[in-house]
Coordinates of C-alpha atoms in Angstrom, one line a residue:
M1 CA -26.8 23.4 64.6
I2 CA -26.3 19.7 63.3
N3 CA -27.3 20.5 59.1
V4 CA -24.5 23.5 59.7
Q5 CA -22.2 20.8 61.6
R6 CA -23.1 17.7 59.0
L7 CA -22.6 20.4 56.0
A8 CA -19.1 20.9 57.8
I9 CA -18.4 17.8 58.1
L10 CA -19.1 17.0 54.2
L11 CA -17.3 20.3 53.0
L12 CA -14.2 18.7 55.6
S13 CA -13.6 15.4 53.8
A14 CA -14.4 16.6 50.2
W15 CA -11.4 18.6 50.7
V16 CA -9.3 16.1 51.7
L17 CA -10.3 13.6 49.1
L18 CA -9.4 16.5 46.5
A19 CA -6.2 17.5 48.8
T20 CA -4.8 14.0 48.5
A21 CA -6.1 13.4 44.7
G22 CA -2.7 14.9 43.1
C23 CA -0.3 12.9 46.0
T24 CA -0.1 9.5 43.9
L25 CA 2.3 7.7 45.3
L26 CA 2.3 5.8 41.5
N27 CA 5.6 4.6 40.2
P28 CA 5.7 4.7 36.5
T29 CA 7.1 2.2 34.3
T30 CA 8.1 1.4 30.6
N31 CA 8.8 -1.5 28.5
L32 CA 11.4 -1.4 26.3
L33 CA 11.8 -4.6 23.1
I34 CA 14.9 -3.8 21.0
E35 CA 15.3 -5.5 18.3
A36 CA 18.7 -6.1 16.4
G37 CA 19.2 -6.7 12.6
H38 CA 21.9 -9.8 12.3
N39 CA 23.3 -7.8 9.9
L40 CA 23.7 -4.7 12.9
N41 CA 27.0 -3.0 13.0
P42 CA 29.0 -5.6 11.4
D43 CA 33.0 -6.0 12.0
S44 CA 35.9 -6.9 9.3
D45 CA 34.6 -10.3 9.0
D46 CA 31.2 -9.7 8.5
Q47 CA 29.7 -11.0 12.1
P48 CA 28.1 -9.0 13.7
A49 CA 29.7 -7.2 17.0
S50 CA 28.3 -5.9 20.9
V51 CA 26.4 -2.8 20.5
V52 CA 25.5 -0.6 23.5
V53 CA 22.6 1.1 24.6
R54 CA 22.1 3.5 26.8
V55 CA 18.7 4.6 28.0
F56 CA 18.1 8.0 30.4
E57 CA 15.3 9.2 32.1
L58 CA 15.0 12.8 31.5
A59 CA 13.8 15.1 34.6
D60 CA 12.7 18.2 31.5
D61 CA 12.8 17.4 27.5
E62 CA 13.4 21.2 27.0
A63 CA 17.1 20.8 26.9
F64 CA 16.7 17.6 24.9
L65 CA 14.0 19.4 22.9
S66 CA 16.8 22.2 22.1
S67 CA 19.4 20.8 20.6
D68 CA 20.8 20.1 17.8
F69 CA 22.2 16.6 16.8
F70 CA 23.4 17.3 13.2
R71 CA 26.4 19.4 13.7

């Protein structure tokens, strides 16, 4: 009878460990390094002008991959 209880506890413990393995609380980060050249976006005096860079986090890449950006 004790072996059955030990087996049940072992199986329950293994199930709990496996069930919680997929529940991660990690917040993945991405580091970006953007370097611009000295001649980027020149104005009328050939001086570099400001550039706005926007970075978006996609919830799903399906719409992005199916978009036509060269219309």
